[in-house]
XYZ file of C-alpha atoms in Angstrom:
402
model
C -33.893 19.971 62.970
C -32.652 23.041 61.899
C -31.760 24.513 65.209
C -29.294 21.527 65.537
C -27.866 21.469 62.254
C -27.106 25.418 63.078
C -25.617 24.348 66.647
C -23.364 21.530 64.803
C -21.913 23.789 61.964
C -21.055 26.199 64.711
C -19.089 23.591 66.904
C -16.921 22.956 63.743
C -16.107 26.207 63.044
C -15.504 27.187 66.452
C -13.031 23.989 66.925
C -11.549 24.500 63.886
C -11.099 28.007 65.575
C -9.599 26.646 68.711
C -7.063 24.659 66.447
C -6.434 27.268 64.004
C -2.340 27.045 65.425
C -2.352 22.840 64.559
C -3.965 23.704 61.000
C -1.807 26.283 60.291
C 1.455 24.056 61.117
C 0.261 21.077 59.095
C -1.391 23.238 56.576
C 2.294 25.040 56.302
C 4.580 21.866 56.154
C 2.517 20.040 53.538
C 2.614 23.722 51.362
C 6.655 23.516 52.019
C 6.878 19.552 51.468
C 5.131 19.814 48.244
C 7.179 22.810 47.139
C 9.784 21.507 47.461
C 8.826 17.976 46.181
C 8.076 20.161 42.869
C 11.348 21.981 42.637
C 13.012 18.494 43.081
C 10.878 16.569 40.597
C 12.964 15.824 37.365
C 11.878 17.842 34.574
C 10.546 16.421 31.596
C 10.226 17.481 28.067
C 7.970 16.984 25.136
C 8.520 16.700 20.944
C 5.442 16.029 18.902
C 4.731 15.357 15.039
C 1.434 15.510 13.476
C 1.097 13.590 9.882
C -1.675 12.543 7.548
C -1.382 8.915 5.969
C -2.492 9.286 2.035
C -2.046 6.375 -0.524
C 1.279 5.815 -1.144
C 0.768 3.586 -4.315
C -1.328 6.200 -6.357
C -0.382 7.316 -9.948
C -2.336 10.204 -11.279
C -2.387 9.338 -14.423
C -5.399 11.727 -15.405
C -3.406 14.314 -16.747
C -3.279 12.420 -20.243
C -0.476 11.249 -22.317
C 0.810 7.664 -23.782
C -0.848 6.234 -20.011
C -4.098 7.979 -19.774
C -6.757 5.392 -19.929
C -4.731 2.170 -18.948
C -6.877 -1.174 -18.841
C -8.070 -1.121 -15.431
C -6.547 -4.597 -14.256
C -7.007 -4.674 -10.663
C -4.237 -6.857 -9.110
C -4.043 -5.825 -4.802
C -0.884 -4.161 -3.550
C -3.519 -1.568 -1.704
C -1.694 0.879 0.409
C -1.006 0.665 4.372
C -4.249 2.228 6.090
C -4.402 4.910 8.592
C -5.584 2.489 10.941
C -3.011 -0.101 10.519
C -0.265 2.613 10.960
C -1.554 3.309 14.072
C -0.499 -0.482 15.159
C 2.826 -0.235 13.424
C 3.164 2.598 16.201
C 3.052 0.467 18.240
C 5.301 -2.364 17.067
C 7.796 -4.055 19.105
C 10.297 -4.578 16.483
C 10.156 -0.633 16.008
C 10.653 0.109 19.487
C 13.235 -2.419 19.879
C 15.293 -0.857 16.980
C 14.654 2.881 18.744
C 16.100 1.730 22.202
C 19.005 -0.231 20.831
C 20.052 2.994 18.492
C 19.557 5.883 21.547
C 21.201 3.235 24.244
C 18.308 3.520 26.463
C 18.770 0.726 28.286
C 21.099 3.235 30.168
C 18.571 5.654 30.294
C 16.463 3.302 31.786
C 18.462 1.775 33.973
C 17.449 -1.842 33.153
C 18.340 -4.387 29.862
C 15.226 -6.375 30.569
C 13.480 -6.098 27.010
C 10.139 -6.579 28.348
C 11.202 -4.013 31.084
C 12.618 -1.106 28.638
C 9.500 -1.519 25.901
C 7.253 -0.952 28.911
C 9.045 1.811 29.664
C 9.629 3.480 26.783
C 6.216 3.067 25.492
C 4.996 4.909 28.892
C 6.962 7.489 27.408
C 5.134 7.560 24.363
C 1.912 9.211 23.778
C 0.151 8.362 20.123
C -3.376 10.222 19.806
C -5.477 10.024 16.446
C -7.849 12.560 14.825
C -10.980 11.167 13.313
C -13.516 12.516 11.515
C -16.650 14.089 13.443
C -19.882 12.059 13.525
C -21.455 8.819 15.026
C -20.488 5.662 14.911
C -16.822 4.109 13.907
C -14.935 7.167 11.990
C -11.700 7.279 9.492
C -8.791 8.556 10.855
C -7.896 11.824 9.007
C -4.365 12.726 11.004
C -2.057 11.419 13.623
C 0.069 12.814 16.364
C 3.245 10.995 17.775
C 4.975 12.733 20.813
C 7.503 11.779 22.792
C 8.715 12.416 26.972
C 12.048 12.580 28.334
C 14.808 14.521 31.051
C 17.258 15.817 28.010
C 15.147 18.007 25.354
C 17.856 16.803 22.545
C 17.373 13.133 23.357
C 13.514 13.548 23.155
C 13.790 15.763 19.645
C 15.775 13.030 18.329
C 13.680 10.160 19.244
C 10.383 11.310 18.121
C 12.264 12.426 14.884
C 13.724 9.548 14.499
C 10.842 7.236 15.283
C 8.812 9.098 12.429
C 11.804 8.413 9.939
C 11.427 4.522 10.858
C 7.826 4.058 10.639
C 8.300 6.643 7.181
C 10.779 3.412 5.969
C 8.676 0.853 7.137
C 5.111 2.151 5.673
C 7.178 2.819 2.106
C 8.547 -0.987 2.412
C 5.138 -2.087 3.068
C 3.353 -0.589 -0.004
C 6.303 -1.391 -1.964
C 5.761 -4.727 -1.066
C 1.812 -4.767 -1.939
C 2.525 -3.791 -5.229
C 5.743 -5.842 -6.082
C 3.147 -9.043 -6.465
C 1.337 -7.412 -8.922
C 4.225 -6.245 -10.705
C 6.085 -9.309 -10.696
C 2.945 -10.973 -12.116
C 2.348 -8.210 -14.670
C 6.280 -8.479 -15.678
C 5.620 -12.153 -16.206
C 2.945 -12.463 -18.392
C 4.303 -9.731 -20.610
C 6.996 -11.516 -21.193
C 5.448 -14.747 -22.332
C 2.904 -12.869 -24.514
C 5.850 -11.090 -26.137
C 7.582 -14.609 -26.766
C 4.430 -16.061 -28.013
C 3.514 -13.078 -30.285
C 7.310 -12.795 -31.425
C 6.808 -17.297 -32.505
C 3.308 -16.352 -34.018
C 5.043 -13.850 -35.952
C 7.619 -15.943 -37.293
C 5.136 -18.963 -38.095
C 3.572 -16.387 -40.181
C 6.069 -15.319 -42.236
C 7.540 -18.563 -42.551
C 4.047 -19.588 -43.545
C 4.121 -16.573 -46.317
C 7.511 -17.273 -47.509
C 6.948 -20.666 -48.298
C 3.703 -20.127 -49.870
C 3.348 -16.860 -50.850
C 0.176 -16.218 -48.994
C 0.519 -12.280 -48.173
C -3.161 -10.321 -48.212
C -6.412 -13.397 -48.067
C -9.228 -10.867 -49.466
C -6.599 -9.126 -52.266
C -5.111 -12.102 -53.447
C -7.873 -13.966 -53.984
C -9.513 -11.605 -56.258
C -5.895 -11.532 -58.308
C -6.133 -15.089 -58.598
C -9.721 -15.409 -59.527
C -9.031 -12.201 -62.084
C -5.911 -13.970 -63.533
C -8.288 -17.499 -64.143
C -10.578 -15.338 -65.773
C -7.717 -13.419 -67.940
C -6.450 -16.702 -68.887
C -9.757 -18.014 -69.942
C -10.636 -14.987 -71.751
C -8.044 -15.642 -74.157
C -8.230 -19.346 -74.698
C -11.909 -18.465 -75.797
C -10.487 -15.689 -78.253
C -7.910 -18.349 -79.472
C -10.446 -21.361 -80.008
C -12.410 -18.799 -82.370
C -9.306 -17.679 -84.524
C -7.855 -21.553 -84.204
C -11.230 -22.475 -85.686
C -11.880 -19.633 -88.302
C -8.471 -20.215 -89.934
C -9.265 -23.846 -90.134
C -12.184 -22.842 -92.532
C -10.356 -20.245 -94.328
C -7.044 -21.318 -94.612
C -6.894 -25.487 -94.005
C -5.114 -27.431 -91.334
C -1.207 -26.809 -92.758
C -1.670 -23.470 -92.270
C 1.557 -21.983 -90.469
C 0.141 -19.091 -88.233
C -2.756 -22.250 -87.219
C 0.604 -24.060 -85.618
C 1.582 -20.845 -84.140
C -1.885 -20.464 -82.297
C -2.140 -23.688 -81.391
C 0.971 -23.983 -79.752
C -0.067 -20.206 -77.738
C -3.617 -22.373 -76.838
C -1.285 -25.695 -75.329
C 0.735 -22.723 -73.456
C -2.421 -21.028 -71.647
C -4.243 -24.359 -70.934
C -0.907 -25.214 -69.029
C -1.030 -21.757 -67.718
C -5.072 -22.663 -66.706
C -3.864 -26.214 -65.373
C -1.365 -24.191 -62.979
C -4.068 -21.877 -61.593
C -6.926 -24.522 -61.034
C -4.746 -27.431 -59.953
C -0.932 -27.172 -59.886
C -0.034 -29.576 -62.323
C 2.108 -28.027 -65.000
C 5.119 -25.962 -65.266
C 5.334 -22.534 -63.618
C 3.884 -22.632 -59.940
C 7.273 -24.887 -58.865
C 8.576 -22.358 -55.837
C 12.051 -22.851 -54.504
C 13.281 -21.475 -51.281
C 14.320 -17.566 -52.557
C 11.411 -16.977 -54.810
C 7.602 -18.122 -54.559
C 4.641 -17.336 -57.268
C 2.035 -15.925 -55.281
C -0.993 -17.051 -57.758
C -1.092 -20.534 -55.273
C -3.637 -23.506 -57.079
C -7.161 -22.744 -56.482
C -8.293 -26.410 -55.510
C -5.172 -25.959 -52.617
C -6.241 -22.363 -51.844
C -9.209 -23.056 -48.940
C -6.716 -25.095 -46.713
C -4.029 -22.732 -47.426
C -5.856 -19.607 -46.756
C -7.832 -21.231 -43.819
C -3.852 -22.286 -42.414
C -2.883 -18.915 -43.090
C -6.092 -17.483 -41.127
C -4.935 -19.532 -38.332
C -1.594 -18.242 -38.074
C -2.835 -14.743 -38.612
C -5.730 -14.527 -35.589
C -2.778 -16.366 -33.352
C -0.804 -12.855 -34.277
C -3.726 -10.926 -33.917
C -4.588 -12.355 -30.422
C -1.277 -11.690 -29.200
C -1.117 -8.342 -29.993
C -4.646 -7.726 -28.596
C -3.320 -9.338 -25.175
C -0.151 -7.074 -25.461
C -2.082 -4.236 -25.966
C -3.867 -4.732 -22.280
C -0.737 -6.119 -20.357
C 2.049 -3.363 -21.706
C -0.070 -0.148 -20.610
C -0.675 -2.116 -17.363
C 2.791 -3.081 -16.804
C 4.054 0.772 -17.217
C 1.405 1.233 -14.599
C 2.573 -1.249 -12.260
C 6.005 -0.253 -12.900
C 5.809 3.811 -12.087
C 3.369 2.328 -8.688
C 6.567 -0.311 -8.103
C 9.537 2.184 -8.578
C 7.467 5.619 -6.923
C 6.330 4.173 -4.183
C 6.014 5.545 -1.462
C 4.730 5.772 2.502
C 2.040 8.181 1.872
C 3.016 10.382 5.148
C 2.416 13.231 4.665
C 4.231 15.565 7.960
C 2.023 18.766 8.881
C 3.868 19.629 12.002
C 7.704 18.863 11.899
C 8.789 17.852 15.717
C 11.073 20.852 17.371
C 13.296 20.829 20.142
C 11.966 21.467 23.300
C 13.074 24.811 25.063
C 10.817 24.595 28.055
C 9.784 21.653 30.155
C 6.410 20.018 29.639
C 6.269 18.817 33.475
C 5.806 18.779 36.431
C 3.503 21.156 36.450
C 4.618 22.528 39.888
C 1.398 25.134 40.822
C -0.880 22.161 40.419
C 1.689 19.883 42.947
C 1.871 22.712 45.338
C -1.859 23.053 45.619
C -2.628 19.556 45.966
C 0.264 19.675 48.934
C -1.705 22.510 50.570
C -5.717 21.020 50.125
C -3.976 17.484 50.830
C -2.674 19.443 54.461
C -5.995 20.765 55.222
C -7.379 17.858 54.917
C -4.689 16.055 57.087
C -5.497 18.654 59.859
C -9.162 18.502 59.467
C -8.913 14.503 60.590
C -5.948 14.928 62.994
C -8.541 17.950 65.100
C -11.545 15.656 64.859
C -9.650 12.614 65.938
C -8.112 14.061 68.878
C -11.678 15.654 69.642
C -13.420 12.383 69.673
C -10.905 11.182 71.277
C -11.238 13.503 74.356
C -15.379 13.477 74.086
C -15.299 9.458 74.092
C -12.499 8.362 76.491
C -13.967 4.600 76.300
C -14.326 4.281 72.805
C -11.086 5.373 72.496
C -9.769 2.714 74.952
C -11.091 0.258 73.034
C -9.685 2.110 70.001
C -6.187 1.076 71.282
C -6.978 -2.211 72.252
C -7.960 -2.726 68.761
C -4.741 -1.108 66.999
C -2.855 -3.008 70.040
C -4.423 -6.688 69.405
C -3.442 -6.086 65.610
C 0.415 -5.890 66.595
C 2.674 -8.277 65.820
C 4.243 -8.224 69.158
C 1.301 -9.124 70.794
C 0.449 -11.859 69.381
C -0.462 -14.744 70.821
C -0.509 -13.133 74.498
């Protein structure tokens, strides 16, 4: 076996010997053809941009100040992800706008739109970095390159394409966080109408009744009951001594007397509002109010407090989150971040001509290694190759049917 495995390598190197002037011809002429084919292939050139996607909606707000520690309301508006920028990329209404602003329908040679995004997306190549590891990574950075025949043309599309996808992204997150905005804007607005009414109920409330401090007031009133008391006590013991000493005609008895009718009114007032001297117009108002009306005035006026109260409480979460929402709305942003700028091509990206010319000049040896074994079996198997052209002859068209 290995005596005729020797013998057979030797009877292809010795044909291949023999032919040596037919490989060297074909060898030759596919070397020239594919020269030449690589001198004559249009150049093309390459721009590229490399760019990070961050979160385009964040506020750093850890650096203190009137904002640090905001109620954390979370309302959406999340930012446009890595992963769908990638798509947007890809969009047809971004590639439409890019081909209708560079006319290359010209370039092209077509104005089929399905034609012209095919093409131009060919001419796109979009790769994304992830981060090492198994399984389905994040995308940490993202390259967008683009190919053309004029190195200006291809610098300003790839620039340009960034720029649009820039605009779109920063419309996008704008967008997310508009909602929430709007929705923040709203409610603040109602709670400020509704604290502003609960604020004027109260002092309308106040005015008319003279109800300013609950806890305070109450212990004036209860101190001025006691006052008054106090001293119709004092006056019942001189009102009564001076009846033993001095008899009922007595003048300074009248005068005492008539000071006792004056605080019992006085008492009256306090514990029931009948009387003179509680009787409130609408510029003046006496704030000792009638004790037996003071539990539904002071639960009324409770009322009308906690409703101010509550609104301020509510105003205190929605205004810190509206400023939020509000720096998020009007600094929003795309969150691309560029770390290679594109440049303008100065030397061609393709064809790569040495790899053309040696593909021309294996593709010709191979071409001559067939043609010498053909035309060898061909002379070593004269029937076989009869029938060989009977076969290629049956499958003409001009013989058919014969």
């Amino acid at each position: 076996m290995s005596n005729e495995r020797k013998v057979d390598i030797i009877d292809v190197a010795t044909t291949l010997a023999l032919r040596k002037k037919t490989i060297a011809i074909i060898v030759l002429t596919a070397t020239i053809l594919g020269t030449v084919l690589a001198f004559i292939w249009p150049k093309t050139y390459r721009s590229e941009v490399s760019f990070v996607v961050t979160d385009g909606n964040s506020i750093n707000l850890s650096g203190g100040g009137l904002l640090n520690g905001l109620a954390d309301i979370k309302m959406g508006g999340g930012s446009i992800s890595a992963e769908q920028v990638l798509v947007l990329l890809r969009s047809t209404e971004i590639q439409d706008r890019l081909i209708e602003e560079f006319n290359l329908d010209e370039v092209y040679g077509t104005d089929i739109p399905e034609a012209l995004r095919k093409m131009f997306d060919g001419s796109i190549e979009i790769e994304d970095i992830r981060e090492g590891g198994i399984g389905f990574n994040s995308i940490i950075a993202l390259k967008l390159a683009y190919l053309g025949d004029e190195p200006e043309r291809v610098f300003n599309v790839v620039k340009r394409y960034y720029e649009v996808v820039d605009s779109t992204v920063q419309k996008l997150n704008k967008k997310n966080v508009e909602d929430g905005y709007l929705l923040i804007k709203n409610r603040l607005e109602q709670n400020l109408a509704d604290m502003e009414a609960a604020e004027d109920s109260l002092v309308a409330f106040q005015s008319k009744y003279g109800i300013l401090e609950v806890e305070e007031q109450a212990a004036a009133q209860i101190g001025a009951i006691a006052e008054v008391r106090t001293e119709l006590v004092k006056l019942d013991i001189q009102i009564n001594y001076l009846q033993d000493v001095l008899g009922e005609n007595s003048s300074k008895l009248t005068d005492l007397r008539t000071q006792k009718r004056a605080l019992e009114r006085r008492y009256n007032n306090l514990i029931k509002g009948s009387g003179e001297g509680l009787e409130t117009t609408g510029s003046q108002f006496d704030i000792f109010q009638p004790v037996e009306q003071m539990p539904a005035l002071y639960v009324e006026y409770l009322r009308r407090y906690r409703e101010v109260m509550v609104q301020e409480e509510i105003y205190k979460v929605l205004y810190p989150q509206y400023e939020q929402q509000k720096l998020s709305f009007e600094e929003a942003t795309s969150g691309l971040m560029v770390i290679d700028n594109a440049v303008m091509p100065t030397y061609k990206y393709g064809p790569k001509r040495a790899y053309i010319m040696i593909a021309a000049f294996v593709f010709g040896f191979i071409l001559a290694f067939l043609k010498i074994y053909f035309d060898k079996w061909k002379e070593d198997n004269p029937q076989d190759y009869k029938r060989y052209q009977q076969f290629t002859s049956a499958l003409s068209f001009r013989n058919a049917d014969h």
